[in-house]
Amino acid sequence: MNTTSSRSNVPSKELEPEMDHRPDASAPFVTIRDWRHVDGTSWDRFAMRWGATFRGTRRHILAWSVKRGFRTRVRFIEVWRNVEGDVSPRKTAQVAVALRGREGVFLDRLVLRGDETVDWIGCMAPVIEKLPSGSYTYGWELNTEAAREGDFAALSGVQVIGVRPLVIHAVDFASWSCWDDYYRAMSTNVRRNVKKAHQEFADLRVDRAEGWRAIRLVRALSGLRTNMYQRKGLRFREASAFMNTLANALVGSRHFFTSVATTGPRPLAAVSGLVFGGTTYYMEGGSSSDNGGASWFLLVDMLRRAYERDPLGRVVMGYVDPSTHQEEVGGGLLRSRRSCRVTDIETTIVRFVWDS
């Protein structure tokens, strides 16, 4: 018999948490919770352990909602199944979905438990069945998951209506046996610039801060980004970018970091990013016109720290949309990523219609 959570008696017109406790039920089933019912600590622990991105954490989901004026209803969906020998159902997968009218957005990938064989379609099917009819978006620009349009097309009642191919660039440390091997594999230009920076600035150092402490370095990062965009003749809204980075520092909590390469009191280059599980995400960077190789010195420092945290991890450097890429604008950025020996990871953002 289906029984509802003890908290499901709260008056609500939304989807209520529900649990199937039948000991003989082996098919996946779901619970659907809102902000009041979800256990944020447990949610984030599952996300980190089984390969979600930082975008799937409760804190980041809250920030996503705040930016949109809480005009969406976020639902934290967990997939469970009864396993023979277990006293209680075992959690198999989770995903957060933001709903507004007949539109829905999956805020991160469907995160699957990784210590057993789990079928993605088998877990997504009961999730979809609990959602209201409408159009949905799955995937985002730094999701390294395999393309899923074929899997969505295989689901009953789902019609794929749009696919946006992307290529994610990531340094995969597992491809090298040690840091020295990786460093030697970088382009000669990278190593030359790092050496140049050491020679030109005798007191070159890295000032790094994490979490809310990184706020003190945001101003330097913003100024260097403005300098860089002006040199390239590109439009850049410094005030807006400053507030966005500041928000990332607050929302990212302990996952966020900012590093600044300095000589004396003068900042030469800066980067910011997030660390989640074994993955480091490069988010923003900037440099002065006369940084003398310090920008590369700082980037290599970021990569080295990521390697030391997890020699089998990866650093996600960014993405490219083949349909909109302009070589004269973004070609230099792609060349710099290739100098770091990134791997191309092909994925897609999928738009589909679900008719219940």
C-alpha positions as MATLAB code, in Angstrom:
seq = 'MNTTSSRSNVPSKELEPEMDHRPDASAPFVTIRDWRHVDGTSWDRFAMRWGATFRGTRRHILAWSVKRGFRTRVRFIEVWRNVEGDVSPRKTAQVAVALRGREGVFLDRLVLRGDETVDWIGCMAPVIEKLPSGSYTYGWELNTEAAREGDFAALSGVQVIGVRPLVIHAVDFASWSCWDDYYRAMSTNVRRNVKKAHQEFADLRVDRAEGWRAIRLVRALSGLRTNMYQRKGLRFREASAFMNTLANALVGSRHFFTSVATTGPRPLAAVSGLVFGGTTYYMEGGSSSDNGGASWFLLVDMLRRAYERDPLGRVVMGYVDPSTHQEEVGGGLLRSRRSCRVTDIETTIVRFVWDS';
ca = [
       0.000    0.000    0.000;
       1.244    3.519   -0.737;
       1.726    5.583    2.402;
       2.499    9.275    2.627;
       5.226   10.990    4.600;
       4.259   12.207    8.081;
       4.868   15.726    6.778;
       2.501   15.334    3.853;
      -0.495   16.501    5.901;
       0.696   20.112    5.472;
      -1.974   21.776    3.317;
      -0.573   22.160   -0.167;
      -1.643   22.030   -3.762;
       1.824   20.857   -4.792;
       3.103   17.354   -5.330;
       3.378   15.688   -1.930;
       6.178   13.447   -0.645;
       5.208    9.825   -0.933;
       6.933    6.539   -0.180;
       6.222    2.959   -1.190;
       7.198    0.635    1.651;
       6.058   -2.629    0.096;
       8.840   -5.154    0.802;
       8.053   -6.918   -2.473;
       8.212   -3.768   -4.647;
      11.496   -3.721   -6.564;
      10.548   -1.127   -9.207;
      11.911    2.407   -8.587;
       9.579    4.922   -6.938;
      10.028    8.551   -5.964;
       9.616   11.091   -3.210;
       9.002   14.720   -4.138;
       9.785   17.379   -1.562;
       9.874   21.157   -1.355;
      12.220   23.457    0.610;
      10.433   22.711    3.884;
      10.803   18.957    3.692;
      14.147   18.233    2.019;
      17.152   17.329    4.152;
      19.779   19.648    2.651;
      22.750   17.920    4.280;
      21.752   14.494    3.001;
      20.917   15.936   -0.432;
      24.318   17.599   -0.820;
      26.171   14.562    0.497;
      24.578   12.351   -2.164;
      25.311   14.967   -4.834;
      29.001   15.174   -3.980;
      29.544   11.450   -3.558;
      27.946   10.402   -6.824;
      29.181   12.981   -9.306;
      26.712   15.844   -9.407;
      27.957   19.327  -10.227;
      27.917   22.229   -7.758;
      24.727   23.378   -9.503;
      22.908   20.466   -7.882;
      23.561   21.550   -4.288;
      20.728   22.919   -2.204;
      22.562   26.199   -1.575;
      23.153   26.826   -5.275;
      19.577   25.865   -6.105;
      18.429   28.436   -3.550;
      20.604   31.094   -5.207;
      19.206   30.141   -8.606;
      15.713   30.680   -7.219;
      16.606   33.998   -5.577;
      17.944   35.372   -8.884;
      14.553   34.616  -10.405;
      12.605   36.208   -7.598;
      11.293   32.846   -6.364;
       9.000   32.745   -9.383;
       9.601   29.011   -9.751;
       8.601   26.089   -7.543;
      11.642   23.874   -6.950;
      11.019   20.208   -6.333;
      13.681   17.919   -4.858;
      13.025   14.506   -6.362;
      14.603   11.308   -5.044;
      14.373    7.856   -6.580;
      14.224    4.816   -4.294;
      13.877    1.086   -4.594;
      13.415   -1.787   -2.184;
      16.398   -4.126   -2.082;
      16.229   -7.624   -0.678;
      17.976   -7.741    2.681;
      17.665   -4.004    3.357;
      15.378   -2.881    6.172;
      14.429    0.361    4.421;
      14.329    1.484    0.764;
      17.672    2.417   -0.809;
      18.143    5.790   -2.459;
      19.163    5.325   -6.091;
      19.072    8.776   -7.706;
      18.110   12.417   -7.231;
      17.413   15.526   -9.286;
      15.987   18.998   -8.667;
      13.380   20.437  -11.040;
      12.164   24.045  -11.126;
       8.554   24.470  -12.273;
       6.798   27.570  -13.520;
       3.481   27.182  -15.247;
       3.950   24.607  -17.997;
       7.731   25.103  -18.119;
      10.282   23.076  -16.191;
      14.067   23.125  -15.813;
      16.226   20.281  -14.505;
      18.762   22.197  -12.417;
      21.443   19.537  -12.712;
      21.801   16.054  -14.099;
      19.923   13.052  -12.771;
      22.510   11.866  -10.230;
      22.774    8.091  -10.052;
      24.151    6.023   -7.211;
      27.510    4.766   -8.429;
      28.220    1.692   -6.313;
      25.727   -0.515   -8.137;
      24.325   -0.951  -11.610;
      21.663    1.693  -12.088;
      19.629    2.229  -15.246;
      19.300    5.925  -16.184;
      16.082    5.431  -18.153;
      14.654    3.241  -15.409;
      15.250    6.023  -12.871;
      14.147    8.923  -15.068;
      10.863    7.261  -16.072;
       9.230    7.450  -12.599;
      10.548   11.012  -12.194;
       8.915   12.133  -15.448;
       5.681   10.372  -14.546;
       5.356   12.464  -11.392;
       5.853   15.775  -13.196;
       3.010   17.840  -14.671;
       2.596   17.972  -18.434;
       4.622   20.694  -20.139;
       7.946   21.506  -21.772;
      11.247   20.879  -19.999;
      14.954   21.616  -20.362;
      17.609   19.128  -19.317;
      21.341   19.877  -19.235;
      23.442   23.018  -18.879;
      26.729   24.498  -20.098;
      29.133   22.736  -17.703;
      27.401   19.370  -17.490;
      29.911   16.687  -18.512;
      27.238   14.004  -18.724;
      26.796   12.069  -21.960;
      24.153   13.375  -24.387;
      20.678   12.249  -23.291;
      18.328   13.082  -26.181;
      18.211    9.427  -27.224;
      17.308    8.335  -23.705;
      14.547   10.934  -23.446;
      13.162    9.876  -26.823;
      12.909    6.320  -25.463;
      10.611    7.410  -22.624;
       6.892    6.911  -23.113;
       4.968   10.190  -23.456;
       8.127   12.260  -24.126;
       8.797   14.116  -27.380;
      12.206   15.710  -27.916;
      11.710   19.149  -29.533;
      15.205   20.643  -29.424;
      18.840   19.647  -29.008;
      21.742   22.063  -28.445;
      25.142   20.329  -28.885;
      28.003   21.549  -26.704;
      31.642   20.597  -26.246;
      32.935   20.802  -22.674;
      36.690   21.286  -22.252;
      38.206   19.536  -19.240;
      41.681   18.539  -18.098;
      41.445   14.870  -17.128;
      44.328   14.159  -14.739;
      43.796   10.405  -14.998;
      45.428   10.611  -18.441;
      48.830   11.252  -16.822;
      50.791    9.215  -14.305;
      51.958   12.179  -12.210;
      51.968   15.984  -12.100;
      55.393   16.262  -13.743;
      54.182   14.202  -16.718;
      51.184   16.456  -17.104;
      53.244   19.624  -16.817;
      55.654   18.395  -19.487;
      52.679   17.605  -21.720;
      51.555   21.253  -21.670;
      52.593   23.397  -24.600;
      56.100   24.857  -24.653;
      54.522   28.303  -24.619;
      52.873   27.644  -21.257;
      56.103   26.524  -19.609;
      57.987   29.424  -21.190;
      55.522   31.938  -19.753;
      55.683   30.414  -16.283;
      59.470   30.663  -16.369;
      59.263   34.234  -17.641;
      56.982   35.236  -14.761;
      59.435   33.898  -12.189;
      62.308   35.745  -13.852;
      60.485   39.058  -14.227;
      58.890   39.237  -10.783;
      61.210   38.175   -7.987;
      58.464   38.523   -5.364;
      55.719   36.860   -7.405;
      53.234   35.127   -5.140;
      49.690   33.749   -5.101;
      47.110   35.163   -2.699;
      44.317   32.605   -2.422;
      41.143   32.567   -0.349;
      38.182   30.201   -0.156;
      34.524   30.544    0.765;
      33.328   33.882    2.090;
      36.954   34.873    2.785;
      37.442   35.086   -0.989;
      35.264   38.212   -1.001;
      38.317   40.326   -0.170;
      39.862   39.342   -3.535;
      36.782   39.927   -5.688;
      37.598   43.591   -6.310;
      41.030   42.713   -7.731;
      39.479   40.021   -9.936;
      36.830   42.429  -11.231;
      39.384   45.123  -12.061;
      41.647   42.693  -13.932;
      38.707   41.306  -15.902;
      37.727   44.855  -16.902;
      41.299   45.524  -18.024;
      41.365   42.349  -20.114;
      38.017   42.946  -21.827;
      38.947   46.534  -22.661;
      42.155   45.355  -24.340;
      40.158   42.939  -26.439;
      37.575   45.567  -27.339;
      34.760   43.508  -25.844;
      31.788   44.804  -23.912;
      32.015   44.208  -20.164;
      29.686   45.394  -17.394;
      32.025   45.622  -14.429;
      29.419   46.441  -11.784;
      27.182   43.558  -12.814;
      30.129   41.156  -13.049;
      31.366   42.262   -9.627;
      27.988   41.563   -8.016;
      27.733   38.208   -9.774;
      31.175   37.114   -8.533;
      30.349   38.369   -5.057;
      27.169   36.280   -5.109;
      29.147   33.231   -6.245;
      31.481   33.669   -3.275;
      28.576   33.805   -0.849;
      26.573   31.009   -2.455;
      29.540   28.749   -3.158;
      30.437   28.722    0.525;
      33.486   26.521    1.077;
      33.447   25.387   -2.580;
      34.321   28.833   -3.988;
      37.870   30.165   -4.352;
      39.664   33.184   -5.777;
      43.397   33.371   -6.492;
      45.383   36.488   -7.360;
      48.981   36.592   -8.595;
      50.668   39.687   -7.248;
      54.003   41.458   -7.214;
      54.307   43.768   -4.232;
      50.890   45.400   -3.842;
      50.053   45.125   -7.553;
      47.699   42.379   -8.817;
      48.791   40.893  -12.153;
      46.263   38.129  -12.770;
      43.280   36.548  -11.044;
      41.050   33.478  -11.367;
      37.996   32.207   -9.539;
      36.248   28.873   -9.500;
      34.519   26.198   -7.499;
      35.671   22.849   -6.175;
      33.061   20.126   -5.868;
      34.052   16.542   -5.227;
      36.983   15.681   -7.465;
      36.196   18.422   -9.981;
      37.434   21.997  -10.111;
      35.422   24.427  -12.222;
      37.270   27.391  -13.704;
      34.724   30.217  -13.697;
      36.383   33.582  -14.363;
      39.786   35.101  -14.966;
      41.490   38.348  -15.833;
      44.950   39.850  -16.174;
      46.796   43.147  -16.603;
      48.364   44.056  -19.929;
      51.880   43.810  -18.484;
      51.458   40.620  -16.477;
      54.684   39.119  -17.878;
      53.439   35.552  -17.919;
      51.800   35.792  -14.491;
      48.420   34.785  -15.940;
      49.854   31.449  -17.027;
      51.749   31.098  -13.755;
      48.449   31.508  -11.888;
      46.530   29.113  -14.123;
      49.190   26.433  -13.679;
      49.046   27.020   -9.919;
      45.283   26.419  -10.011;
      45.766   23.218  -12.004;
      48.504   21.994   -9.657;
      46.328   22.540   -6.589;
      43.482   20.651   -8.278;
      45.836   17.755   -9.064;
      47.069   17.627   -5.472;
      43.465   17.458   -4.237;
      42.656   14.567   -6.557;
      45.202   13.041   -8.989;
      42.296   11.272  -10.710;
      40.052   14.339  -10.807;
      39.479   16.897  -13.515;
      39.355   20.632  -14.116;
      36.460   21.870  -16.225;
      37.840   24.848  -18.161;
      34.665   25.871  -20.017;
      32.630   25.002  -23.073;
      32.101   25.937  -26.678;
      28.866   26.019  -28.653;
      29.864   24.961  -32.203;
      26.806   26.685  -33.668;
      27.733   30.132  -32.328;
      31.537   29.968  -32.042;
      33.399   32.764  -33.835;
      37.073   32.006  -34.268;
      38.082   35.670  -34.423;
      36.477   36.233  -31.001;
      36.941   32.967  -29.132;
      39.798   31.335  -30.998;
      42.462   32.533  -28.577;
      40.589   31.137  -25.602;
      40.244   27.745  -27.270;
      43.958   27.685  -28.098;
      44.834   28.430  -24.485;
      42.640   25.566  -23.295;
      44.258   23.207  -25.775;
      47.652   24.322  -24.462;
      46.505   22.804  -21.160;
      45.680   19.554  -22.990;
      41.948   19.548  -22.414;
      39.745   16.659  -23.430;
      36.651   17.369  -25.533;
      33.479   16.079  -23.887;
      30.441   16.143  -26.130;
      27.087   16.713  -24.496;
      23.753   18.363  -25.253;
      21.049   20.501  -23.713;
      17.733   18.814  -24.458;
      14.296   20.382  -24.775;
      11.358   18.010  -24.576;
       7.623   17.938  -24.104;
       6.048   15.596  -21.586;
       2.379   14.717  -21.913;
       1.019   12.838  -18.943;
];
